[in-house]
């Protein structure tokens, strides 16, 4: 038994008609915590619990923190999530709903993270949102499920923040013998840290990030993500916030599922494929999900774009 569930894999008629491609959705928006994060976070928390850890500490006010809180409750272990003042009341409430302790500290994430690290004792495990091999191995189960279902994609589309999802999917493709299947790595313009690294052919820290896709707002991708981009076929693709938001609204209407703009970024490429993606036929779209944005918030952002 794992903490994550096996999610549906289904053909998207609306997206296939819009794109002219054969698009299949891996619906990780349906994970109990609302995003793919539970795959890796759940696997990491189980591993740390086996090592005897008694508490999980996170500094993510987003889907990673929510997944840690969910995992802790399921495993019967304490969870503390330190978030900065900028974290929405909604996100704090979602974490508290999972019985985790929420500590609000600092104006920006690095201050919250510094406090989280200072709290760590011998019995505590710090759960990173994207940079831990345990996370990647957990995320890779998504591709195991696709392979078991008997579907081999010609290309995979996903979104990239810190690159944990991307690293896990690359690992999953590799371990299923699909190392040559290209990955389309999508970011929004204000947070295109993988695109910058691939252009520079080395890790790049952006001066600032600015996007409505808050779950993609990592100034730098993890080293492993950069390495994968140099070792296998990867296409970087950057979309506007507007395109990500439009895709959220359209996906809600097409599939009755609300996802964050972070996920909408990848969906945008499915609705409007690039020339590179048009060279492939069977496309696996990773619907990574995300629970921190409401439809009202998405519509406000759209109006302001
Ligand atoms: C975390 C997250 C991402 C990005 O994942 P990384 O591992 O940071 O690249 C994308 N979408 C959603 C909804 C997320 O929660």
PDB file of C-alpha atoms in Angstrom, residues 158-302:
ATOM      1  CA  UNK A 158       4.430  18.306 -18.034  1.00  0.00           C
ATOM      2  CA  UNK A 159       5.062  21.518 -16.130  1.00  0.00           C
ATOM      3  CA  UNK A 160       8.291  22.421 -14.338  1.00  0.00           C
ATOM      4  CA  UNK A 161       8.782  24.383 -11.123  1.00  0.00           C
ATOM      5  CA  UNK A 162      11.815  23.184  -9.196  1.00  0.00           C
ATOM      6  CA  UNK A 163      12.023  20.160 -11.481  1.00  0.00           C
ATOM      7  CA  UNK A 164      11.006  17.386  -9.088  1.00  0.00           C
ATOM      8  CA  UNK A 165       8.106  16.203 -11.220  1.00  0.00           C
ATOM      9  CA  UNK A 166      10.270  16.391 -14.332  1.00  0.00           C
ATOM     10  CA  UNK A 167      13.112  14.429 -12.676  1.00  0.00           C
ATOM     11  CA  UNK A 168      10.670  11.779 -11.466  1.00  0.00           C
ATOM     12  CA  UNK A 169       8.990  11.399 -14.846  1.00  0.00           C
ATOM     13  CA  UNK A 170      12.384  11.122 -16.579  1.00  0.00           C
ATOM     14  CA  UNK A 171      13.342   8.417 -14.048  1.00  0.00           C
ATOM     15  CA  UNK A 172      10.062   6.617 -14.695  1.00  0.00           C
ATOM     16  CA  UNK A 173      10.545   6.765 -18.470  1.00  0.00           C
ATOM     17  CA  UNK A 174      14.096   5.478 -18.061  1.00  0.00           C
ATOM     18  CA  UNK A 175      13.156   2.554 -15.836  1.00  0.00           C
ATOM     19  CA  UNK A 176      10.417   1.490 -18.243  1.00  0.00           C
ATOM     20  CA  UNK A 177      12.785   1.473 -21.215  1.00  0.00           C
ATOM     21  CA  UNK A 178      11.391   4.721 -22.635  1.00  0.00           C
ATOM     22  CA  UNK A 179      14.530   6.815 -22.342  1.00  0.00           C
ATOM     23  CA  UNK A 180      14.123   8.055 -25.914  1.00  0.00           C
ATOM     24  CA  UNK A 181      10.546   9.352 -25.464  1.00  0.00           C
ATOM     25  CA  UNK A 182      10.845  13.169 -25.487  1.00  0.00           C
ATOM     26  CA  UNK A 183       9.591  15.262 -22.583  1.00  0.00           C
ATOM     27  CA  UNK A 184       8.068  18.686 -23.212  1.00  0.00           C
ATOM     28  CA  UNK A 185       8.923  20.738 -20.123  1.00  0.00           C
ATOM     29  CA  UNK A 186       6.575  23.707 -19.801  1.00  0.00           C
ATOM     30  CA  UNK A 187       7.104  26.822 -17.671  1.00  0.00           C
ATOM     31  CA  UNK A 188       5.462  30.230 -17.476  1.00  0.00           C
ATOM     32  CA  UNK A 189       7.376  33.293 -18.666  1.00  0.00           C
ATOM     33  CA  UNK A 190       7.904  34.682 -15.165  1.00  0.00           C
ATOM     34  CA  UNK A 191       9.441  31.466 -13.804  1.00  0.00           C
ATOM     35  CA  UNK A 192      11.322  29.885 -16.709  1.00  0.00           C
ATOM     36  CA  UNK A 193      14.294  28.578 -14.735  1.00  0.00           C
ATOM     37  CA  UNK A 194      14.739  25.331 -16.699  1.00  0.00           C
ATOM     38  CA  UNK A 195      14.545  27.221 -19.998  1.00  0.00           C
ATOM     39  CA  UNK A 196      17.271  29.591 -18.727  1.00  0.00           C
ATOM     40  CA  UNK A 197      19.479  26.686 -17.597  1.00  0.00           C
ATOM     41  CA  UNK A 198      19.091  24.857 -20.911  1.00  0.00           C
ATOM     42  CA  UNK A 199      19.955  28.039 -22.805  1.00  0.00           C
ATOM     43  CA  UNK A 200      23.034  28.678 -20.637  1.00  0.00           C
ATOM     44  CA  UNK A 201      23.911  24.963 -20.495  1.00  0.00           C
ATOM     45  CA  UNK A 202      24.377  25.319 -16.760  1.00  0.00           C
ATOM     46  CA  UNK A 203      22.218  25.905 -13.703  1.00  0.00           C
ATOM     47  CA  UNK A 204      20.894  29.473 -13.570  1.00  0.00           C
ATOM     48  CA  UNK A 205      19.306  31.315 -10.625  1.00  0.00           C
ATOM     49  CA  UNK A 206      16.757  33.834 -11.888  1.00  0.00           C
ATOM     50  CA  UNK A 207      16.945  37.288 -10.245  1.00  0.00           C
ATOM     51  CA  UNK A 208      13.239  37.107  -9.478  1.00  0.00           C
ATOM     52  CA  UNK A 209      10.162  35.102 -10.311  1.00  0.00           C
ATOM     53  CA  UNK A 210       6.802  36.585 -11.141  1.00  0.00           C
ATOM     54  CA  UNK A 211       3.899  34.425 -12.272  1.00  0.00           C
ATOM     55  CA  UNK A 212       0.334  33.525 -11.297  1.00  0.00           C
ATOM     56  CA  UNK A 213       1.535  29.907 -11.482  1.00  0.00           C
ATOM     57  CA  UNK A 214       2.856  30.108  -7.900  1.00  0.00           C
ATOM     58  CA  UNK A 215       3.638  26.377  -7.788  1.00  0.00           C
ATOM     59  CA  UNK A 216       6.178  26.916 -10.598  1.00  0.00           C
ATOM     60  CA  UNK A 217       7.885  29.857  -8.887  1.00  0.00           C
ATOM     61  CA  UNK A 218      11.308  28.323  -8.198  1.00  0.00           C
ATOM     62  CA  UNK A 219      14.233  30.631  -8.975  1.00  0.00           C
ATOM     63  CA  UNK A 220      16.398  27.649  -9.867  1.00  0.00           C
ATOM     64  CA  UNK A 221      15.698  24.047 -10.833  1.00  0.00           C
ATOM     65  CA  UNK A 222      17.423  21.229  -8.973  1.00  0.00           C
ATOM     66  CA  UNK A 223      20.713  19.881 -10.307  1.00  0.00           C
ATOM     67  CA  UNK A 224      19.122  16.553 -11.269  1.00  0.00           C
ATOM     68  CA  UNK A 225      16.543  18.283 -13.476  1.00  0.00           C
ATOM     69  CA  UNK A 226      19.287  20.146 -15.300  1.00  0.00           C
ATOM     70  CA  UNK A 227      21.221  16.886 -15.763  1.00  0.00           C
ATOM     71  CA  UNK A 228      18.201  15.116 -17.252  1.00  0.00           C
ATOM     72  CA  UNK A 229      17.768  17.992 -19.703  1.00  0.00           C
ATOM     73  CA  UNK A 230      21.324  17.336 -20.946  1.00  0.00           C
ATOM     74  CA  UNK A 231      21.042  13.529 -21.006  1.00  0.00           C
ATOM     75  CA  UNK A 232      17.824  12.749 -22.855  1.00  0.00           C
ATOM     76  CA  UNK A 233      15.452  14.338 -25.388  1.00  0.00           C
ATOM     77  CA  UNK A 234      13.825  17.343 -23.698  1.00  0.00           C
ATOM     78  CA  UNK A 235      12.057  20.307 -25.293  1.00  0.00           C
ATOM     79  CA  UNK A 236      11.673  23.425 -23.173  1.00  0.00           C
ATOM     80  CA  UNK A 237       8.495  25.395 -23.800  1.00  0.00           C
ATOM     81  CA  UNK A 238       7.428  28.692 -22.215  1.00  0.00           C
ATOM     82  CA  UNK A 239       3.840  29.988 -22.094  1.00  0.00           C
ATOM     83  CA  UNK A 240       2.312  33.243 -20.857  1.00  0.00           C
ATOM     84  CA  UNK A 241       0.334  33.452 -17.612  1.00  0.00           C
ATOM     85  CA  UNK A 242      -2.651  34.309 -19.787  1.00  0.00           C
ATOM     86  CA  UNK A 243      -2.314  31.066 -21.771  1.00  0.00           C
ATOM     87  CA  UNK A 244      -2.026  29.029 -18.546  1.00  0.00           C
ATOM     88  CA  UNK A 245      -5.136  30.689 -17.102  1.00  0.00           C
ATOM     89  CA  UNK A 246      -7.112  30.237 -20.325  1.00  0.00           C
ATOM     90  CA  UNK A 247      -6.191  26.545 -20.323  1.00  0.00           C
ATOM     91  CA  UNK A 248      -7.445  26.183 -16.707  1.00  0.00           C
ATOM     92  CA  UNK A 249     -10.809  27.650 -17.669  1.00  0.00           C
ATOM     93  CA  UNK A 250     -11.074  25.528 -20.803  1.00  0.00           C
ATOM     94  CA  UNK A 251     -10.045  22.336 -18.993  1.00  0.00           C
ATOM     95  CA  UNK A 252     -12.658  22.986 -16.313  1.00  0.00           C
ATOM     96  CA  UNK A 253     -15.291  23.236 -18.990  1.00  0.00           C
ATOM     97  CA  UNK A 254     -13.980  20.211 -20.950  1.00  0.00           C
ATOM     98  CA  UNK A 255     -13.234  17.838 -18.072  1.00  0.00           C
ATOM     99  CA  UNK A 256     -14.979  19.355 -15.036  1.00  0.00           C
ATOM    100  CA  UNK A 257     -11.700  19.530 -13.130  1.00  0.00           C
ATOM    101  CA  UNK A 258     -10.238  22.690 -11.634  1.00  0.00           C
ATOM    102  CA  UNK A 259      -6.441  22.815 -11.652  1.00  0.00           C
ATOM    103  CA  UNK A 260      -3.901  25.502 -10.761  1.00  0.00           C
ATOM    104  CA  UNK A 261      -2.281  27.725 -13.421  1.00  0.00           C
ATOM    105  CA  UNK A 262       0.896  25.701 -12.703  1.00  0.00           C
ATOM    106  CA  UNK A 263      -0.891  22.759 -14.324  1.00  0.00           C
ATOM    107  CA  UNK A 264      -2.656  24.987 -16.859  1.00  0.00           C
ATOM    108  CA  UNK A 265       0.771  25.833 -18.293  1.00  0.00           C
ATOM    109  CA  UNK A 266       1.223  22.246 -19.514  1.00  0.00           C
ATOM    110  CA  UNK A 267      -2.414  21.999 -20.611  1.00  0.00           C
ATOM    111  CA  UNK A 268      -1.920  25.142 -22.728  1.00  0.00           C
ATOM    112  CA  UNK A 269       0.596  23.248 -24.879  1.00  0.00           C
ATOM    113  CA  UNK A 270      -1.950  20.449 -25.335  1.00  0.00           C
ATOM    114  CA  UNK A 271      -4.592  22.867 -26.574  1.00  0.00           C
ATOM    115  CA  UNK A 272      -2.136  24.694 -28.844  1.00  0.00           C
ATOM    116  CA  UNK A 273       0.785  22.396 -29.726  1.00  0.00           C
ATOM    117  CA  UNK A 274       4.112  23.864 -30.780  1.00  0.00           C
ATOM    118  CA  UNK A 275       5.716  22.857 -34.092  1.00  0.00           C
ATOM    119  CA  UNK A 276       7.942  20.459 -32.154  1.00  0.00           C
ATOM    120  CA  UNK A 277       5.025  18.755 -30.397  1.00  0.00           C
ATOM    121  CA  UNK A 278       3.180  18.501 -33.714  1.00  0.00           C
ATOM    122  CA  UNK A 279       5.815  16.027 -34.865  1.00  0.00           C
ATOM    123  CA  UNK A 280       4.403  13.450 -32.433  1.00  0.00           C
ATOM    124  CA  UNK A 281       1.046  11.697 -32.354  1.00  0.00           C
ATOM    125  CA  UNK A 282       0.310   9.961 -29.051  1.00  0.00           C
ATOM    126  CA  UNK A 283       0.857  12.463 -26.250  1.00  0.00           C
ATOM    127  CA  UNK A 284       0.772  11.823 -22.502  1.00  0.00           C
ATOM    128  CA  UNK A 285      -0.353  14.967 -20.681  1.00  0.00           C
ATOM    129  CA  UNK A 286       0.564  15.010 -16.983  1.00  0.00           C
ATOM    130  CA  UNK A 287      -2.385  16.680 -15.252  1.00  0.00           C
ATOM    131  CA  UNK A 288      -0.458  17.530 -12.097  1.00  0.00           C
ATOM    132  CA  UNK A 289      -3.422  19.284 -10.446  1.00  0.00           C
ATOM    133  CA  UNK A 290      -2.995  21.697  -7.534  1.00  0.00           C
ATOM    134  CA  UNK A 291      -5.511  22.916  -4.969  1.00  0.00           C
ATOM    135  CA  UNK A 292      -4.370  26.383  -3.976  1.00  0.00           C
ATOM    136  CA  UNK A 293      -6.331  28.419  -6.546  1.00  0.00           C
ATOM    137  CA  UNK A 294     -10.109  28.862  -6.566  1.00  0.00           C
ATOM    138  CA  UNK A 295     -12.090  29.503  -9.741  1.00  0.00           C
ATOM    139  CA  UNK A 296     -12.777  33.059  -8.482  1.00  0.00           C
ATOM    140  CA  UNK A 297      -9.049  33.661  -8.128  1.00  0.00           C
ATOM    141  CA  UNK A 298      -8.353  32.269 -11.607  1.00  0.00           C
ATOM    142  CA  UNK A 299     -11.040  34.520 -13.118  1.00  0.00           C
ATOM    143  CA  UNK A 300      -9.673  37.575 -11.270  1.00  0.00           C
ATOM    144  CA  UNK A 301      -6.186  36.849 -12.597  1.00  0.00           C
ATOM    145  CA  UNK A 302      -7.572  36.397 -16.110  1.00  0.00           C
TER     146      UNK A 302
END
